[in-house]
Amino acid sequence: MNILYVASEANPYIASGGLGDVMGALPKSVKESNPDYDVSVILPLYDTIKPHHKDELTKLCDISFKLSWRSTGATVYTTKLSGVNYYFIENHYYFDRGRLYGEYDDAERFAFFSRAVVEFILQTNRIPDVVHANDWQSALAVVYLKTEYLRNPLLSGIKTVYTIHNIEYQGKFDPNILGDVFALDERYRGIVEFDGCINLMKGAIEVTDYITTVSPHYADELKYDFFGFGLQDLMVRFSHKLSGVINGIDYSYFSPDKGGDIDYPYTKRTVKSGKQKNKAALCAELGLSTDPSIPLIVMITRLASQKGIDLVLHVADEMFSTNAQFIILGTGEKEYEDAFINLERRFPNLRALIKFDRVISKRMYASADMFLMPSKFEPCGLAQMICCSYGTVPIVRSVGGLYDTIIPYGENGSNGFRFDNYNAHDMLYTVKYAISVYDDQKSWADLRKRAIACDFTWNNSAVKYIEIYKTLLNW
Ligand code: ADP
């Protein structure tokens, strides 16, 4: 089987969020589970990709094509990593912007990328069995294959999978640019137009052979107004070709027994003492108490409303007055950043680290007793799985992938705490409940053991995706 993943980011080359993590891990796992498969990933060659990665690339070919009235083209570079082929589309005008997204011409940039992907397939005669595209940035690759290029005999047999990592970001643009920017004929307007806009995600949902999203629970939630961001009716209509596959995490990167980033590496067997040492070191460094009887609760998160930050702020006084210590690591909306900086001044048991810092994040996963993740919605969520791998007990809201991965305390096989309603006092009650369980050392040790024993490896997810590809191909 030949699978081509199309994405706007992939670790280790470039990532701004969960999509980059998934595209760094899923192709590798699919290849590992079936070494005979030909697995590739195609990405834009951004200027922000680190020079040492760029140095690994070799030039493969030049492609040229038309995008509406523009004659354009790209140089394609390649490299191989863990058996996976990586292709990079170089175009300095579109991708030398110092950042990935948020440019005035994102529509044109990612139309160019998607068109370049299809032209690359065609011009190099590397015809995959499956094209697997992701989020709005590569939605047009699916749309092009199923519209403008459908009659091309080389491409017409390609099956497409389209993954929604977060339905909030749909790629909505002015309806007047269908031909000029997206190079789509008027007869395809109905496919991409929605609610007065061109909506690229909607276009891919409409025409793709299969849709996946990043957890089974989120796949159900998307059919409801609260979660669907306007696309809920469409998700109901296409539910026959929709399913959720939970993401995995990369244990080679997030693991307490790997030295390097954390102060005192530990294993499942030594989790209690290892955690204590890491916690003491981190708390001392940040000027917090090192008393092991006081639980350390952390958040590592984008400071965005999706992440339930409003709940924390709503009950901040009461929560930060509990007998626990808190460290919050995050960046995002200024209003949230400022709120935590102010709270830190008022509560001596709270540290607000307003930065993006992978090293300190790992030290926090290793040191904390509990990890708070009260998301409003959560397509999959990685942090709750990452914290389990460090034996840090998650406290989450029952939503999306959090529901699928965390079994609440009191139930068989529990690995954390869960609350149902998007309600600050429900959250606070659950935090206090977790603190009371922490005081019972034996119960806590058992719970922590179950959390660290969880298997959130990518293998399970890779197997599920391969089943989807095989079904589509009638294999
Ligand atoms: P999302 O992709 O919606 O932001 P996830 O839980 O899926 O949420 O993934 C978040 C990832 O980003 C985790 O690996 C988490 O550790 C990391 N992360 C979030 N904020 C920070 C930060 N400020 N510093 C370091 N890592 C962070």
Short mmCIF file of C-alpha atoms and ligand atoms in Angstrom, two decimals:
data_model
loop_
_atom_site.label_atom_id
_atom_site.label_comp_id
_atom_site.label_asym_id
_atom_site.label_seq_id
_atom_site.Cartn_x
_atom_site.Cartn_y
_atom_site.Cartn_z
CA MET A 1 0.00 0.00 0.00
CA ASN A 2 1.18 3.47 -0.84
CA ILE A 3 -0.06 6.24 1.48
CA LEU A 4 0.63 9.94 1.10
CA TYR A 5 -0.08 12.18 4.10
CA VAL A 6 -0.67 15.81 3.22
CA ALA A 7 -0.24 18.26 6.07
CA SER A 8 0.77 21.80 6.86
CA GLU A 9 2.99 20.67 9.75
CA ALA A 10 4.78 17.55 10.96
CA ASN A 11 7.29 16.88 13.69
CA PRO A 12 10.26 16.93 13.89
CA TYR A 13 10.40 19.47 11.04
CA ILE A 14 7.76 22.01 11.97
CA ALA A 15 4.87 22.03 14.42
CA SER A 16 2.61 24.59 16.04
CA GLY A 17 0.23 22.18 17.77
CA GLY A 18 -1.42 18.78 17.87
CA LEU A 19 -1.48 18.36 14.08
CA GLY A 20 2.32 18.47 14.01
CA ASP A 21 2.50 15.80 16.72
CA VAL A 22 0.08 13.52 14.87
CA MET A 23 1.83 13.92 11.54
CA GLY A 24 5.16 13.23 13.24
CA ALA A 25 3.95 9.98 14.74
CA LEU A 26 1.17 8.37 12.67
CA PRO A 27 3.10 7.89 9.39
CA LYS A 28 6.03 6.42 11.33
CA SER A 29 3.76 3.98 13.17
CA VAL A 30 1.97 2.92 9.99
CA LYS A 31 5.37 2.20 8.43
CA GLU A 32 6.55 0.31 11.51
CA SER A 33 3.48 -1.88 11.60
CA ASN A 34 3.88 -2.72 7.89
CA PRO A 35 7.43 -2.22 6.61
CA ASP A 36 6.27 -3.11 3.08
CA TYR A 37 4.03 -0.08 2.92
CA ASP A 38 5.29 2.96 1.08
CA VAL A 39 4.55 5.85 3.47
CA SER A 40 5.17 9.50 2.64
CA VAL A 41 4.43 12.92 4.08
CA ILE A 42 4.31 16.11 2.03
CA LEU A 43 4.72 19.53 3.62
CA PRO A 44 5.41 23.16 2.73
CA LEU A 45 9.09 24.09 3.07
CA TYR A 46 8.70 27.01 5.49
CA ASP A 47 11.59 29.35 6.18
CA THR A 48 11.10 28.64 9.89
CA ILE A 49 12.17 25.00 9.53
CA LYS A 50 15.49 24.76 11.40
CA PRO A 51 18.64 24.87 9.23
CA HIS A 52 19.88 21.47 10.47
CA HIS A 53 16.70 19.90 9.07
CA LYS A 54 17.04 21.79 5.81
CA ASP A 55 20.61 20.54 5.48
CA GLU A 56 19.29 16.95 5.38
CA LEU A 57 17.17 17.60 2.30
CA THR A 58 18.08 16.79 -1.28
CA LYS A 59 16.53 18.33 -4.33
CA LEU A 60 14.18 15.98 -6.14
CA CYS A 61 12.63 17.99 -8.99
CA ASP A 62 10.98 21.17 -10.16
CA ILE A 63 7.31 21.25 -10.93
CA SER A 64 5.39 23.97 -12.72
CA PHE A 65 1.66 24.41 -13.07
CA LYS A 66 -1.12 26.94 -13.37
CA LEU A 67 -3.18 28.10 -10.45
CA SER A 68 -6.04 30.03 -12.02
CA TRP A 69 -4.35 32.73 -14.15
CA ARG A 70 -1.01 32.43 -12.35
CA SER A 71 1.84 30.42 -13.85
CA THR A 72 3.65 29.14 -10.85
CA GLY A 73 5.79 26.31 -9.60
CA ALA A 74 7.85 24.79 -6.84
CA THR A 75 11.04 22.93 -6.16
CA VAL A 76 10.48 19.66 -4.35
CA TYR A 77 13.01 18.46 -1.80
CA THR A 78 13.08 15.09 -0.10
CA THR A 79 14.52 13.12 2.78
CA LYS A 80 13.81 9.86 4.58
CA LEU A 81 13.27 9.45 8.29
CA SER A 82 12.31 6.24 10.13
CA GLY A 83 11.49 4.67 6.77
CA VAL A 84 9.03 7.45 5.87
CA ASN A 85 9.61 9.60 2.76
CA TYR A 86 9.25 13.32 3.35
CA TYR A 87 8.63 15.74 0.49
CA PHE A 88 8.85 19.49 0.90
CA ILE A 89 7.26 22.01 -1.45
CA GLU A 90 9.56 25.02 -1.75
CA ASN A 91 8.20 28.35 -2.87
CA HIS A 92 9.88 31.32 -1.26
CA TYR A 93 7.07 33.73 -2.03
CA TYR A 94 4.43 31.66 -0.21
CA PHE A 95 6.36 30.03 2.59
CA ASP A 96 9.08 32.50 3.63
CA ARG A 97 6.84 34.40 6.02
CA GLY A 98 8.44 33.79 9.41
CA ARG A 99 5.32 31.95 10.58
CA LEU A 100 3.01 29.18 9.45
CA TYR A 101 -0.44 30.77 9.40
CA GLY A 102 -2.20 34.06 9.92
CA GLU A 103 -1.07 35.74 6.70
CA TYR A 104 -3.45 37.93 4.64
CA ASP A 105 -3.16 35.49 1.72
CA ASP A 106 -3.48 32.16 3.56
CA ALA A 107 -6.19 31.14 1.09
CA GLU A 108 -3.78 31.49 -1.82
CA ARG A 109 -0.83 29.99 0.07
CA PHE A 110 -2.62 26.78 0.93
CA ALA A 111 -4.43 26.58 -2.41
CA PHE A 112 -0.96 26.70 -3.90
CA PHE A 113 0.30 24.00 -1.54
CA SER A 114 -2.66 21.70 -2.20
CA ARG A 115 -2.42 22.17 -5.96
CA ALA A 116 1.33 21.55 -5.82
CA VAL A 117 0.70 18.26 -4.01
CA VAL A 118 -1.64 17.03 -6.75
CA GLU A 119 0.70 18.25 -9.50
CA PHE A 120 3.65 16.60 -7.76
CA ILE A 121 1.80 13.27 -7.74
CA LEU A 122 0.97 13.68 -11.40
CA GLN A 123 4.23 15.08 -12.72
CA THR A 124 6.45 12.57 -10.90
CA ASN A 125 4.04 9.68 -11.49
CA ARG A 126 4.14 8.74 -7.80
CA ILE A 127 0.52 7.64 -7.55
CA PRO A 128 -0.53 6.75 -4.00
CA ASP A 129 -3.37 4.38 -3.19
CA VAL A 130 -4.51 6.72 -0.43
CA VAL A 131 -4.13 10.46 0.03
CA HIS A 132 -4.70 11.34 3.67
CA ALA A 133 -5.20 15.10 4.15
CA ASN A 134 -5.60 17.06 7.36
CA ASP A 135 -7.49 20.14 8.49
CA TRP A 136 -8.40 23.11 6.31
CA GLN A 137 -4.87 23.78 5.07
CA SER A 138 -4.76 20.62 2.96
CA ALA A 139 -8.52 20.18 2.43
CA LEU A 140 -8.16 21.44 -1.13
CA ALA A 141 -5.87 18.53 -2.03
CA VAL A 142 -8.92 16.28 -1.54
CA VAL A 143 -11.23 18.73 -3.31
CA TYR A 144 -8.91 19.00 -6.34
CA LEU A 145 -8.56 15.21 -6.61
CA LYS A 146 -12.32 14.79 -6.52
CA THR A 147 -13.19 17.66 -8.87
CA GLU A 148 -10.75 19.24 -11.32
CA TYR A 149 -8.53 16.15 -11.51
CA LEU A 150 -11.15 13.42 -11.16
CA ARG A 151 -11.19 12.60 -14.84
CA ASN A 152 -7.45 12.10 -14.99
CA PRO A 153 -7.03 8.32 -15.34
CA LEU A 154 -3.82 8.36 -13.30
CA LEU A 155 -5.54 9.99 -10.32
CA SER A 156 -9.13 8.81 -10.45
CA GLY A 157 -8.47 5.63 -8.47
CA ILE A 158 -6.91 7.40 -5.47
CA LYS A 159 -8.93 7.04 -2.27
CA THR A 160 -8.98 10.00 0.09
CA VAL A 161 -9.15 10.19 3.86
CA TYR A 162 -9.69 13.56 5.49
CA THR A 163 -8.98 14.09 9.18
CA ILE A 164 -10.55 16.85 11.24
CA HIS A 165 -8.19 17.67 14.08
CA ASN A 166 -10.26 20.62 15.28
CA ILE A 167 -13.51 21.63 13.60
CA GLU A 168 -13.25 25.18 14.92
CA TYR A 169 -10.73 26.06 12.21
CA GLN A 170 -12.52 25.49 8.92
CA GLY A 171 -10.71 27.73 6.45
CA LYS A 172 -13.48 30.19 5.62
CA PHE A 173 -12.92 32.67 2.81
CA ASP A 174 -14.65 35.20 0.58
CA PRO A 175 -17.04 33.47 -1.89
CA ASN A 176 -15.78 35.67 -4.73
CA ILE A 177 -12.33 34.06 -4.88
CA LEU A 178 -13.46 30.60 -6.04
CA GLY A 179 -11.94 30.90 -9.48
CA ASP A 180 -9.21 33.48 -9.01
CA VAL A 181 -7.58 32.07 -5.89
CA PHE A 182 -8.77 28.49 -5.57
CA ALA A 183 -8.80 27.78 -9.29
CA LEU A 184 -12.09 25.94 -9.01
CA ASP A 185 -14.68 26.04 -11.75
CA GLU A 186 -18.10 27.56 -10.96
CA ARG A 187 -19.72 24.14 -11.27
CA TYR A 188 -17.92 23.11 -8.07
CA ARG A 189 -19.12 26.07 -6.05
CA GLY A 190 -21.80 24.03 -4.30
CA ILE A 191 -19.14 21.68 -2.95
CA VAL A 192 -17.09 24.30 -1.15
CA GLU A 193 -19.62 27.03 -0.44
CA PHE A 194 -21.32 27.06 2.94
CA ASP A 195 -23.18 29.72 4.83
CA GLY A 196 -22.13 32.49 2.45
CA CYS A 197 -18.42 31.62 2.51
CA ILE A 198 -16.04 29.31 0.81
CA ASN A 199 -15.41 26.75 3.51
CA LEU A 200 -12.51 24.46 2.66
CA MET A 201 -13.17 21.94 5.42
CA LYS A 202 -16.78 21.63 4.28
CA GLY A 203 -15.57 20.98 0.72
CA ALA A 204 -13.32 18.12 1.81
CA ILE A 205 -16.03 16.63 4.05
CA GLU A 206 -18.42 16.64 1.12
CA VAL A 207 -16.23 14.86 -1.42
CA THR A 208 -13.73 12.74 0.51
CA ASP A 209 -14.10 8.98 0.58
CA TYR A 210 -13.75 8.87 4.34
CA ILE A 211 -13.62 11.29 7.26
CA THR A 212 -11.87 10.65 10.51
CA THR A 213 -11.52 12.72 13.58
CA VAL A 214 -9.19 12.30 16.48
CA SER A 215 -11.35 10.48 19.03
CA PRO A 216 -14.55 8.41 18.90
CA HIS A 217 -16.34 10.68 21.37
CA TYR A 218 -15.49 13.81 19.37
CA ALA A 219 -16.80 12.10 16.23
CA ASP A 220 -20.19 11.86 17.99
CA GLU A 221 -20.04 15.31 19.53
CA LEU A 222 -19.48 16.93 16.13
CA LYS A 223 -23.08 16.14 15.24
CA TYR A 224 -24.31 18.59 17.90
CA ASP A 225 -24.63 22.37 17.72
CA PHE A 226 -22.36 22.99 20.71
CA PHE A 227 -19.40 21.23 19.12
CA GLY A 228 -20.00 21.41 15.37
CA PHE A 229 -19.17 25.11 14.81
CA GLY A 230 -21.93 25.23 12.19
CA LEU A 231 -21.03 21.97 10.45
CA GLN A 232 -23.12 19.71 12.73
CA ASP A 233 -25.84 18.96 10.14
CA LEU A 234 -23.19 18.07 7.61
CA MET A 235 -21.57 15.69 10.09
CA VAL A 236 -24.92 13.98 10.63
CA ARG A 237 -25.40 13.73 6.88
CA PHE A 238 -21.99 12.15 6.37
CA SER A 239 -21.91 10.03 9.52
CA HIS A 240 -21.87 6.89 7.33
CA LYS A 241 -18.31 7.77 6.34
CA LEU A 242 -17.13 9.21 9.65
CA SER A 243 -15.32 7.64 12.59
CA GLY A 244 -12.99 8.65 15.37
CA VAL A 245 -9.54 7.21 15.98
CA ILE A 246 -7.81 8.29 19.15
CA ASN A 247 -4.31 9.72 18.73
CA GLY A 248 -1.36 8.17 20.50
CA ILE A 249 1.63 9.83 22.11
CA ASP A 250 5.30 9.53 21.36
CA TYR A 251 6.80 7.61 24.26
CA SER A 252 10.31 8.09 22.91
CA TYR A 253 9.87 11.82 23.60
CA PHE A 254 7.55 11.85 26.63
CA SER A 255 8.88 9.27 29.01
CA PRO A 256 10.15 9.68 32.57
CA ASP A 257 12.89 7.08 32.16
CA LYS A 258 14.64 9.03 29.41
CA GLY A 259 17.37 11.23 30.83
CA GLY A 260 18.09 14.66 29.45
CA ASP A 261 15.22 16.96 30.16
CA ILE A 262 14.05 15.81 33.57
CA ASP A 263 16.15 16.08 36.72
CA TYR A 264 15.69 12.55 38.06
CA PRO A 265 14.63 9.89 35.52
CA TYR A 266 12.36 7.17 36.92
CA THR A 267 10.44 4.09 35.86
CA LYS A 268 7.01 2.64 36.62
CA ARG A 269 8.57 0.84 39.55
CA THR A 270 10.30 3.92 40.98
CA VAL A 271 7.56 6.43 40.18
CA LYS A 272 6.92 7.41 43.81
CA SER A 273 10.49 8.25 44.78
CA GLY A 274 11.36 9.60 41.32
CA LYS A 275 8.43 11.97 41.38
CA GLN A 276 9.28 13.15 44.88
CA LYS A 277 12.82 14.07 43.87
CA ASN A 278 11.73 15.87 40.70
CA LYS A 279 9.00 17.69 42.59
CA ALA A 280 11.35 18.80 45.35
CA ALA A 281 13.86 20.13 42.81
CA LEU A 282 11.29 22.00 40.73
CA CYS A 283 9.42 23.41 43.72
CA ALA A 284 12.66 24.59 45.33
CA GLU A 285 13.71 26.26 42.10
CA LEU A 286 10.37 28.08 41.85
CA GLY A 287 10.26 28.99 45.53
CA LEU A 288 7.36 26.68 46.38
CA SER A 289 7.16 24.46 49.44
CA THR A 290 8.94 21.11 49.11
CA ASP A 291 6.68 19.37 51.65
CA PRO A 292 5.70 16.07 49.93
CA SER A 293 2.34 15.96 51.71
CA ILE A 294 1.19 18.99 49.68
CA PRO A 295 0.03 17.92 46.22
CA LEU A 296 1.36 19.72 43.16
CA ILE A 297 -1.29 20.42 40.52
CA VAL A 298 -0.18 21.66 37.11
CA MET A 299 -1.64 22.87 33.85
CA ILE A 300 0.34 22.90 30.60
CA THR A 301 -1.86 24.46 28.02
CA ARG A 302 -2.61 26.99 25.37
CA LEU A 303 -4.31 29.83 27.18
CA ALA A 304 -7.42 29.73 25.03
CA SER A 305 -11.09 29.53 25.91
CA GLN A 306 -11.25 25.99 24.45
CA LYS A 307 -9.08 24.82 27.33
CA GLY A 308 -11.57 25.80 30.05
CA ILE A 309 -9.43 28.62 31.41
CA ASP A 310 -12.61 30.54 32.26
CA LEU A 311 -13.59 27.83 34.74
CA VAL A 312 -10.27 28.14 36.56
CA LEU A 313 -10.50 31.92 36.70
CA HIS A 314 -14.11 31.80 37.88
CA VAL A 315 -13.18 29.88 41.05
CA ALA A 316 -9.55 31.02 41.27
CA ASP A 317 -9.79 32.42 44.80
CA GLU A 318 -11.25 29.25 46.20
CA MET A 319 -9.07 26.88 44.20
CA PHE A 320 -5.76 28.59 44.97
CA SER A 321 -6.74 28.68 48.65
CA THR A 322 -6.81 24.86 48.84
CA ASN A 323 -4.00 22.93 50.43
CA ALA A 324 -2.21 22.36 47.12
CA GLN A 325 0.45 24.05 45.02
CA PHE A 326 -0.11 25.06 41.41
CA ILE A 327 2.11 25.70 38.43
CA ILE A 328 0.56 26.90 35.20
CA LEU A 329 2.61 26.86 32.01
CA GLY A 330 1.04 28.43 28.98
CA THR A 331 0.81 31.14 26.40
CA GLY A 332 -2.11 32.50 24.48
CA GLU A 333 -4.76 35.13 24.89
CA LYS A 334 -3.39 38.18 26.64
CA GLU A 335 -6.37 38.51 28.94
CA TYR A 336 -5.67 35.03 30.33
CA GLU A 337 -1.93 35.59 30.57
CA ASP A 338 -2.52 38.79 32.55
CA ALA A 339 -5.07 37.11 34.81
CA PHE A 340 -2.59 34.42 35.85
CA ILE A 341 0.23 36.92 36.34
CA ASN A 342 -2.07 38.85 38.69
CA LEU A 343 -3.15 35.73 40.55
CA GLU A 344 0.47 34.73 41.06
CA ARG A 345 1.00 38.01 42.94
CA ARG A 346 -1.88 37.16 45.27
CA PHE A 347 -1.32 33.45 45.89
CA PRO A 348 2.07 32.29 47.20
CA ASN A 349 1.27 28.68 46.22
CA LEU A 350 0.79 29.56 42.52
CA ARG A 351 3.41 30.02 39.80
CA ALA A 352 2.39 31.29 36.38
CA LEU A 353 4.99 30.55 33.72
CA ILE A 354 3.88 32.48 30.66
CA LYS A 355 6.03 30.93 27.98
CA PHE A 356 6.25 27.96 25.63
CA ASP A 357 9.00 25.75 26.95
CA ARG A 358 9.22 22.03 26.19
CA VAL A 359 11.92 21.35 28.78
CA ILE A 360 10.08 22.90 31.70
CA SER A 361 6.90 21.18 30.50
CA LYS A 362 8.58 17.80 30.85
CA ARG A 363 9.93 18.69 34.27
CA MET A 364 6.39 19.64 35.28
CA TYR A 365 4.90 16.39 33.96
CA ALA A 366 7.55 14.53 35.95
CA SER A 367 7.07 16.52 39.15
CA ALA A 368 3.32 16.96 39.38
CA ASP A 369 0.85 14.83 41.28
CA MET A 370 -2.15 16.00 39.28
CA PHE A 371 -2.76 17.53 35.87
CA LEU A 372 -5.79 19.76 35.41
CA MET A 373 -7.44 19.87 31.95
CA PRO A 374 -10.98 21.26 32.20
CA SER A 375 -11.52 21.73 28.45
CA LYS A 376 -14.71 23.17 27.00
CA PHE A 377 -14.13 20.90 24.00
CA GLU A 378 -11.20 18.64 23.27
CA PRO A 379 -10.99 16.79 19.93
CA CYS A 380 -8.42 14.37 21.34
CA GLY A 381 -6.03 16.02 23.75
CA LEU A 382 -2.51 14.78 24.18
CA ALA A 383 -1.57 16.33 27.49
CA GLN A 384 -3.85 14.02 29.52
CA MET A 385 -2.11 11.01 27.97
CA ILE A 386 1.35 12.51 28.32
CA CYS A 387 0.79 13.17 32.04
CA CYS A 388 -0.31 9.54 32.56
CA SER A 389 2.97 8.37 31.06
CA TYR A 390 4.70 10.27 33.87
CA GLY A 391 2.35 8.87 36.53
CA THR A 392 0.67 12.24 36.95
CA VAL A 393 -3.04 11.80 37.59
CA PRO A 394 -5.29 13.78 35.22
CA ILE A 395 -8.38 15.72 36.31
CA VAL A 396 -10.40 16.32 33.15
CA ARG A 397 -13.82 17.26 31.89
CA SER A 398 -15.82 14.45 30.23
CA VAL A 399 -15.48 15.73 26.71
CA GLY A 400 -14.04 14.49 23.39
CA GLY A 401 -10.84 12.51 23.71
CA LEU A 402 -10.68 13.21 27.44
CA TYR A 403 -13.79 11.07 27.82
CA ASP A 404 -12.24 8.28 25.73
CA THR A 405 -8.91 8.15 27.55
CA ILE A 406 -9.62 8.91 31.21
CA ILE A 407 -11.62 6.52 33.39
CA PRO A 408 -12.90 8.30 36.50
CA TYR A 409 -11.84 7.36 40.00
CA GLY A 410 -14.22 4.81 41.48
CA GLU A 411 -14.74 2.97 38.20
CA ASN A 412 -12.95 -0.17 37.17
CA GLY A 413 -9.45 0.59 35.83
CA SER A 414 -9.65 4.28 36.77
CA ASN A 415 -6.67 6.42 35.80
CA GLY A 416 -7.89 9.89 36.81
CA PHE A 417 -10.80 12.13 37.72
CA ARG A 418 -13.57 13.40 35.50
CA PHE A 419 -16.37 15.93 35.84
CA ASP A 420 -19.24 16.27 33.40
CA ASN A 421 -20.61 19.78 33.22
CA TYR A 422 -18.85 22.86 31.94
CA ASN A 423 -19.25 24.33 35.40
CA ALA A 424 -16.54 25.90 37.55
CA HIS A 425 -17.86 24.46 40.81
CA ASP A 426 -18.11 20.95 39.39
CA MET A 427 -14.45 21.32 38.47
CA LEU A 428 -13.53 22.73 41.87
CA TYR A 429 -15.39 19.93 43.64
CA THR A 430 -13.45 17.35 41.58
CA VAL A 431 -10.11 19.05 42.33
CA LYS A 432 -10.94 18.98 46.04
CA TYR A 433 -12.02 15.36 45.78
CA ALA A 434 -8.69 14.49 44.10
CA ILE A 435 -6.81 16.30 46.88
CA SER A 436 -8.69 14.24 49.47
CA VAL A 437 -7.78 11.00 47.66
CA TYR A 438 -4.15 12.18 47.53
CA ASP A 439 -4.18 12.32 51.32
CA ASP A 440 -4.86 8.57 51.37
CA GLN A 441 -1.39 7.41 50.33
CA LYS A 442 -2.30 3.82 49.47
CA SER A 443 -5.26 4.75 47.25
CA TRP A 444 -3.18 7.40 45.55
CA ALA A 445 -0.28 5.03 44.89
CA ASP A 446 -2.71 2.54 43.29
CA LEU A 447 -4.31 5.21 41.13
CA ARG A 448 -0.92 6.54 40.03
CA LYS A 449 0.17 3.00 39.16
CA ARG A 450 -2.88 2.57 36.91
CA ALA A 451 -2.23 5.94 35.26
CA ILE A 452 1.40 5.17 34.46
CA ALA A 453 0.46 1.70 33.18
CA CYS A 454 -1.84 3.10 30.45
CA ASP A 455 -0.91 2.22 26.89
CA PHE A 456 -1.38 5.25 24.67
CA THR A 457 1.10 4.16 22.01
CA TRP A 458 0.49 4.99 18.37
CA ASN A 459 0.46 1.31 17.32
CA ASN A 460 -3.19 0.92 18.30
CA SER A 461 -4.22 3.97 16.28
CA ALA A 462 -2.05 3.02 13.29
CA VAL A 463 -3.79 -0.36 13.12
CA LYS A 464 -7.19 1.36 13.05
CA TYR A 465 -6.15 3.74 10.26
CA ILE A 466 -4.75 0.85 8.23
CA GLU A 467 -8.12 -0.92 8.58
CA ILE A 468 -9.82 2.18 7.20
CA TYR A 469 -7.41 2.36 4.24
CA LYS A 470 -7.91 -1.35 3.50
CA THR A 471 -11.69 -1.05 3.61
CA LEU A 472 -11.58 1.86 1.17
CA LEU A 473 -9.32 -0.06 -1.17
CA ASN A 474 -11.32 -3.28 -0.85
CA TRP A 475 -8.23 -5.15 0.32
P1 ADP B 1 -3.71 21.38 21.76
O1 ADP B 1 -3.08 20.69 20.59
O2 ADP B 1 -5.19 21.65 21.60
O3 ADP B 1 -2.97 22.60 22.22
P2 ADP B 1 -3.04 18.95 23.21
O4 ADP B 1 -3.28 18.50 24.59
O5 ADP B 1 -3.50 18.05 22.11
O6 ADP B 1 -3.65 20.40 23.04
O7 ADP B 1 -1.48 19.16 22.97
C1 ADP B 1 -0.79 20.13 23.68
C2 ADP B 1 0.68 19.86 23.56
O8 ADP B 1 1.38 21.09 23.66
C3 ADP B 1 1.20 18.99 24.69
O9 ADP B 1 2.33 18.27 24.23
C4 ADP B 1 1.65 20.03 25.73
O10 ADP B 1 2.64 19.52 26.61
C5 ADP B 1 2.21 21.10 24.82
N1 ADP B 1 2.17 22.44 25.37
C6 ADP B 1 1.10 23.27 25.51
N2 ADP B 1 1.48 24.46 26.03
C7 ADP B 1 2.80 24.39 26.24
C8 ADP B 1 3.78 25.30 26.75
N3 ADP B 1 3.44 26.52 27.15
N4 ADP B 1 5.05 24.90 26.82
C9 ADP B 1 5.40 23.65 26.41
N5 ADP B 1 4.55 22.74 25.91
C10 ADP B 1 3.26 23.10 25.82
#
